[in-house]
């Protein structure tokens, strides 16, 4: 019985640890879901922005960068236009790089979320196994205690039948 009690205590401790880990994992999953939602929103905004930029470039394609440079009135105007074009191209590249980073973040977040969900399911399975182990130990303990309980009840019944015959000083020890 004592050995079973020790096993029950150990398993109960493991169950408590697993429940804490499950709670922590659930919070991590929620945080990853929030991050993924935010990243998808950002991706959509970046995509729409890039589409607007591309549409603008095609709608105003009457003048290319080369035409803008060649249409300069002076060398200073040429340098200003070159700098402006350089900034536009740098901005476009930076926006594309940002968009690609966001796409990678989304892909990584989805992988992490999938793994966290698998971990959560695994932990839930482990918790269920631990609870089943506790139930088995409790049934085993009950089986071990049942004969003692039955014996005690039988002794009490016999004692009740024979208590009239026992001296009062012995009866006082049992009551």
C-alpha atoms as a PDB file:
ATOM      1  CA  UNK A   1       0.000   0.000   0.000  1.00  0.00           C
ATOM      2  CA  UNK A   2       2.815   2.378   0.893  1.00  0.00           C
ATOM      3  CA  UNK A   3       4.546   1.613  -2.411  1.00  0.00           C
ATOM      4  CA  UNK A   4       1.322   2.339  -4.281  1.00  0.00           C
ATOM      5  CA  UNK A   5       0.916   5.604  -2.382  1.00  0.00           C
ATOM      6  CA  UNK A   6       4.447   6.626  -3.414  1.00  0.00           C
ATOM      7  CA  UNK A   7       3.706   5.751  -7.043  1.00  0.00           C
ATOM      8  CA  UNK A   8       0.460   7.731  -6.888  1.00  0.00           C
ATOM      9  CA  UNK A   9       2.274  10.724  -5.442  1.00  0.00           C
ATOM     10  CA  UNK A  10       4.920  10.557  -8.177  1.00  0.00           C
ATOM     11  CA  UNK A  11       2.373  10.251 -10.953  1.00  0.00           C
ATOM     12  CA  UNK A  12       0.262  13.041  -9.470  1.00  0.00           C
ATOM     13  CA  UNK A  13       3.327  15.260  -9.499  1.00  0.00           C
ATOM     14  CA  UNK A  14       3.967  14.352 -13.140  1.00  0.00           C
ATOM     15  CA  UNK A  15       0.358  15.147 -13.989  1.00  0.00           C
ATOM     16  CA  UNK A  16       0.674  18.567 -12.359  1.00  0.00           C
ATOM     17  CA  UNK A  17       3.876  19.240 -14.309  1.00  0.00           C
ATOM     18  CA  UNK A  18       2.222  18.152 -17.555  1.00  0.00           C
ATOM     19  CA  UNK A  19      -0.784  20.371 -16.899  1.00  0.00           C
ATOM     20  CA  UNK A  20       1.531  23.346 -16.337  1.00  0.00           C
ATOM     21  CA  UNK A  21       3.410  22.521 -19.541  1.00  0.00           C
ATOM     22  CA  UNK A  22       0.107  22.232 -21.414  1.00  0.00           C
ATOM     23  CA  UNK A  23      -0.952  25.653 -20.185  1.00  0.00           C
ATOM     24  CA  UNK A  24       2.402  27.140 -21.197  1.00  0.00           C
ATOM     25  CA  UNK A  25       2.248  25.468 -24.623  1.00  0.00           C
ATOM     26  CA  UNK A  26      -1.296  26.756 -25.143  1.00  0.00           C
ATOM     27  CA  UNK A  27      -0.086  30.294 -24.426  1.00  0.00           C
ATOM     28  CA  UNK A  28       2.814  29.835 -26.862  1.00  0.00           C
ATOM     29  CA  UNK A  29       0.401  28.637 -29.542  1.00  0.00           C
ATOM     30  CA  UNK A  30      -1.821  31.653 -28.983  1.00  0.00           C
ATOM     31  CA  UNK A  31       1.174  34.000 -29.221  1.00  0.00           C
ATOM     32  CA  UNK A  32       2.277  32.331 -32.472  1.00  0.00           C
ATOM     33  CA  UNK A  33      -1.270  32.599 -33.855  1.00  0.00           C
ATOM     34  CA  UNK A  34      -1.305  36.318 -33.025  1.00  0.00           C
ATOM     35  CA  UNK A  35       2.102  36.814 -34.646  1.00  0.00           C
ATOM     36  CA  UNK A  36       0.958  34.913 -37.734  1.00  0.00           C
ATOM     37  CA  UNK A  37      -2.229  36.960 -37.976  1.00  0.00           C
ATOM     38  CA  UNK A  38      -0.236  40.189 -37.727  1.00  0.00           C
ATOM     39  CA  UNK A  39       2.286  39.013 -40.331  1.00  0.00           C
ATOM     40  CA  UNK A  40      -0.480  38.042 -42.760  1.00  0.00           C
ATOM     41  CA  UNK A  41      -2.087  41.449 -42.344  1.00  0.00           C
ATOM     42  CA  UNK A  42       1.274  43.117 -42.970  1.00  0.00           C
ATOM     43  CA  UNK A  43       1.865  40.901 -46.017  1.00  0.00           C
ATOM     44  CA  UNK A  44      -1.509  41.884 -47.469  1.00  0.00           C
ATOM     45  CA  UNK A  45      -0.774  45.580 -46.956  1.00  0.00           C
ATOM     46  CA  UNK A  46       2.682  45.259 -48.529  1.00  0.00           C
ATOM     47  CA  UNK A  47       1.285  43.326 -51.474  1.00  0.00           C
ATOM     48  CA  UNK A  48      -1.419  45.926 -52.080  1.00  0.00           C
ATOM     49  CA  UNK A  49       1.175  48.692 -51.863  1.00  0.00           C
ATOM     50  CA  UNK A  50       3.415  46.940 -54.385  1.00  0.00           C
ATOM     51  CA  UNK A  51       0.474  46.396 -56.721  1.00  0.00           C
ATOM     52  CA  UNK A  52      -0.382  50.099 -56.576  1.00  0.00           C
ATOM     53  CA  UNK A  53       3.248  50.976 -57.327  1.00  0.00           C
ATOM     54  CA  UNK A  54       3.392  48.598 -60.297  1.00  0.00           C
ATOM     55  CA  UNK A  55       0.048  49.887 -61.618  1.00  0.00           C
ATOM     56  CA  UNK A  56       1.318  53.462 -61.330  1.00  0.00           C
ATOM     57  CA  UNK A  57       4.499  52.563 -63.195  1.00  0.00           C
ATOM     58  CA  UNK A  58       2.533  50.957 -66.058  1.00  0.00           C
ATOM     59  CA  UNK A  59      -0.068  53.707 -66.220  1.00  0.00           C
ATOM     60  CA  UNK A  60       2.651  56.356 -66.380  1.00  0.00           C
ATOM     61  CA  UNK A  61       4.963  54.356 -68.604  1.00  0.00           C
ATOM     62  CA  UNK A  62       5.029  57.141 -71.163  1.00  0.00           C
ATOM     63  CA  UNK A  63       8.222  58.343 -69.563  1.00  0.00           C
ATOM     64  CA  UNK A  64      11.034  55.952 -68.672  1.00  0.00           C
ATOM     65  CA  UNK A  65      13.946  56.585 -66.362  1.00  0.00           C
ATOM     66  CA  UNK A  66      16.169  57.151 -69.382  1.00  0.00           C
ATOM     67  CA  UNK A  67      13.787  59.729 -70.811  1.00  0.00           C
ATOM     68  CA  UNK A  68      13.639  61.457 -67.437  1.00  0.00           C
ATOM     69  CA  UNK A  69      17.434  61.709 -67.368  1.00  0.00           C
ATOM     70  CA  UNK A  70      17.754  62.817 -71.001  1.00  0.00           C
ATOM     71  CA  UNK A  71      15.070  65.433 -70.506  1.00  0.00           C
ATOM     72  CA  UNK A  72      17.257  67.292 -68.019  1.00  0.00           C
ATOM     73  CA  UNK A  73      17.756  71.006 -68.634  1.00  0.00           C
ATOM     74  CA  UNK A  74      21.176  71.153 -67.021  1.00  0.00           C
ATOM     75  CA  UNK A  75      23.829  68.986 -65.496  1.00  0.00           C
ATOM     76  CA  UNK A  76      22.575  69.851 -61.997  1.00  0.00           C
ATOM     77  CA  UNK A  77      19.033  68.858 -63.070  1.00  0.00           C
ATOM     78  CA  UNK A  78      20.478  65.615 -64.489  1.00  0.00           C
ATOM     79  CA  UNK A  79      22.159  64.820 -61.152  1.00  0.00           C
ATOM     80  CA  UNK A  80      18.983  65.640 -59.218  1.00  0.00           C
ATOM     81  CA  UNK A  81      16.909  63.375 -61.482  1.00  0.00           C
ATOM     82  CA  UNK A  82      19.514  60.597 -61.226  1.00  0.00           C
ATOM     83  CA  UNK A  83      19.427  60.840 -57.432  1.00  0.00           C
ATOM     84  CA  UNK A  84      15.621  60.806 -57.443  1.00  0.00           C
ATOM     85  CA  UNK A  85      15.521  57.729 -59.711  1.00  0.00           C
ATOM     86  CA  UNK A  86      18.119  56.024 -57.533  1.00  0.00           C
ATOM     87  CA  UNK A  87      15.987  56.635 -54.463  1.00  0.00           C
ATOM     88  CA  UNK A  88      12.879  55.269 -56.183  1.00  0.00           C
ATOM     89  CA  UNK A  89      14.696  52.111 -57.247  1.00  0.00           C
ATOM     90  CA  UNK A  90      16.194  51.672 -53.752  1.00  0.00           C
ATOM     91  CA  UNK A  91      12.769  52.150 -52.200  1.00  0.00           C
ATOM     92  CA  UNK A  92      11.227  49.581 -54.558  1.00  0.00           C
ATOM     93  CA  UNK A  93      13.973  47.071 -53.742  1.00  0.00           C
ATOM     94  CA  UNK A  94      13.586  47.678 -50.011  1.00  0.00           C
ATOM     95  CA  UNK A  95       9.816  47.164 -50.248  1.00  0.00           C
ATOM     96  CA  UNK A  96      10.316  43.935 -52.178  1.00  0.00           C
ATOM     97  CA  UNK A  97      12.871  42.709 -49.611  1.00  0.00           C
ATOM     98  CA  UNK A  98      10.468  43.587 -46.784  1.00  0.00           C
ATOM     99  CA  UNK A  99       7.683  41.711 -48.532  1.00  0.00           C
ATOM    100  CA  UNK A 100       9.911  38.649 -48.956  1.00  0.00           C
ATOM    101  CA  UNK A 101      10.909  38.795 -45.264  1.00  0.00           C
ATOM    102  CA  UNK A 102       7.253  38.941 -44.295  1.00  0.00           C
ATOM    103  CA  UNK A 103       6.501  35.915 -46.476  1.00  0.00           C
ATOM    104  CA  UNK A 104       9.373  34.036 -44.787  1.00  0.00           C
ATOM    105  CA  UNK A 105       8.101  35.068 -41.350  1.00  0.00           C
ATOM    106  CA  UNK A 106       4.671  33.707 -42.230  1.00  0.00           C
ATOM    107  CA  UNK A 107       6.117  30.425 -43.496  1.00  0.00           C
ATOM    108  CA  UNK A 108       8.270  30.042 -40.361  1.00  0.00           C
ATOM    109  CA  UNK A 109       5.376  30.953 -38.069  1.00  0.00           C
ATOM    110  CA  UNK A 110       3.172  28.350 -39.738  1.00  0.00           C
ATOM    111  CA  UNK A 111       5.885  25.709 -39.259  1.00  0.00           C
ATOM    112  CA  UNK A 112       6.323  26.697 -35.610  1.00  0.00           C
ATOM    113  CA  UNK A 113       2.568  26.683 -35.051  1.00  0.00           C
ATOM    114  CA  UNK A 114       2.257  23.216 -36.574  1.00  0.00           C
ATOM    115  CA  UNK A 115       5.082  21.897 -34.363  1.00  0.00           C
ATOM    116  CA  UNK A 116       3.607  23.514 -31.248  1.00  0.00           C
ATOM    117  CA  UNK A 117       0.229  21.942 -31.991  1.00  0.00           C
ATOM    118  CA  UNK A 118       1.896  18.542 -32.436  1.00  0.00           C
ATOM    119  CA  UNK A 119       3.733  19.035 -29.129  1.00  0.00           C
ATOM    120  CA  UNK A 120       0.469  19.999 -27.441  1.00  0.00           C
ATOM    121  CA  UNK A 121      -1.281  16.897 -28.775  1.00  0.00           C
ATOM    122  CA  UNK A 122       1.643  14.749 -27.630  1.00  0.00           C
ATOM    123  CA  UNK A 123       1.533  16.292 -24.167  1.00  0.00           C
ATOM    124  CA  UNK A 124      -2.234  15.768 -23.991  1.00  0.00           C
ATOM    125  CA  UNK A 125      -1.725  12.115 -24.899  1.00  0.00           C
ATOM    126  CA  UNK A 126       0.964  11.790 -22.246  1.00  0.00           C
ATOM    127  CA  UNK A 127      -1.326  13.436 -19.698  1.00  0.00           C
ATOM    128  CA  UNK A 128      -4.098  10.990 -20.586  1.00  0.00           C
ATOM    129  CA  UNK A 129      -1.686   8.072 -20.143  1.00  0.00           C
ATOM    130  CA  UNK A 130      -0.633   9.396 -16.740  1.00  0.00           C
ATOM    131  CA  UNK A 131      -4.259   9.749 -15.655  1.00  0.00           C
ATOM    132  CA  UNK A 132      -4.950   6.192 -16.791  1.00  0.00           C
ATOM    133  CA  UNK A 133      -1.917   5.030 -14.792  1.00  0.00           C
ATOM    134  CA  UNK A 134      -3.340   6.776 -11.721  1.00  0.00           C
ATOM    135  CA  UNK A 135      -6.680   5.050 -12.239  1.00  0.00           C
ATOM    136  CA  UNK A 136      -4.973   1.662 -12.530  1.00  0.00           C
ATOM    137  CA  UNK A 137      -2.970   2.295  -9.364  1.00  0.00           C
ATOM    138  CA  UNK A 138      -6.103   3.364  -7.521  1.00  0.00           C
ATOM    139  CA  UNK A 139      -7.881   0.186  -8.602  1.00  0.00           C
ATOM    140  CA  UNK A 140      -4.883  -1.885  -7.512  1.00  0.00           C
ATOM    141  CA  UNK A 141      -4.795  -0.108  -4.185  1.00  0.00           C
ATOM    142  CA  UNK A 142      -8.510  -0.688  -3.767  1.00  0.00           C
ATOM    143  CA  UNK A 143      -8.009  -4.410  -4.456  1.00  0.00           C
ATOM    144  CA  UNK A 144      -5.248  -4.557  -1.862  1.00  0.00           C
ATOM    145  CA  UNK A 145      -7.281  -2.681   0.720  1.00  0.00           C
ATOM    146  CA  UNK A 146     -10.515  -4.541   0.043  1.00  0.00           C
ATOM    147  CA  UNK A 147      -9.445  -7.775   1.814  1.00  0.00           C
ATOM    148  CA  UNK A 148      -8.320  -5.753   4.858  1.00  0.00           C
ATOM    149  CA  UNK A 149     -11.610  -3.899   4.860  1.00  0.00           C
ATOM    150  CA  UNK A 150     -13.603  -7.114   4.501  1.00  0.00           C
ATOM    151  CA  UNK A 151     -11.564  -8.744   7.281  1.00  0.00           C
ATOM    152  CA  UNK A 152     -12.162  -5.758   9.559  1.00  0.00           C
ATOM    153  CA  UNK A 153     -15.889  -5.894   8.891  1.00  0.00           C
ATOM    154  CA  UNK A 154     -15.975  -9.645   9.586  1.00  0.00           C
ATOM    155  CA  UNK A 155     -14.063  -9.140  12.855  1.00  0.00           C
ATOM    156  CA  UNK A 156     -16.444  -6.371  13.886  1.00  0.00           C
ATOM    157  CA  UNK A 157     -19.436  -8.585  13.215  1.00  0.00           C
ATOM    158  CA  UNK A 158     -17.895 -11.407  15.235  1.00  0.00           C
ATOM    159  CA  UNK A 159     -16.937  -8.953  17.970  1.00  0.00           C
ATOM    160  CA  UNK A 160     -20.508  -7.663  18.082  1.00  0.00           C
ATOM    161  CA  UNK A 161     -21.781 -11.240  18.474  1.00  0.00           C
ATOM    162  CA  UNK A 162     -19.331 -12.059  21.231  1.00  0.00           C
ATOM    163  CA  UNK A 163     -19.088  -8.754  23.101  1.00  0.00           C
ATOM    164  CA  UNK A 164     -21.561  -9.941  25.711  1.00  0.00           C
ATOM    165  CA  UNK A 165     -19.048 -12.584  26.748  1.00  0.00           C
ATOM    166  CA  UNK A 166     -16.024 -10.248  27.029  1.00  0.00           C
ATOM    167  CA  UNK A 167     -15.108  -8.489  30.297  1.00  0.00           C
ATOM    168  CA  UNK A 168     -15.776  -4.734  30.374  1.00  0.00           C
ATOM    169  CA  UNK A 169     -12.074  -3.798  30.687  1.00  0.00           C
ATOM    170  CA  UNK A 170     -11.379  -5.471  27.299  1.00  0.00           C
ATOM    171  CA  UNK A 171     -14.468  -3.886  25.754  1.00  0.00           C
ATOM    172  CA  UNK A 172     -13.162  -0.449  26.772  1.00  0.00           C
ATOM    173  CA  UNK A 173     -10.077  -0.934  24.636  1.00  0.00           C
ATOM    174  CA  UNK A 174     -12.165  -1.317  21.499  1.00  0.00           C
ATOM    175  CA  UNK A 175     -14.550   1.575  22.054  1.00  0.00           C
END
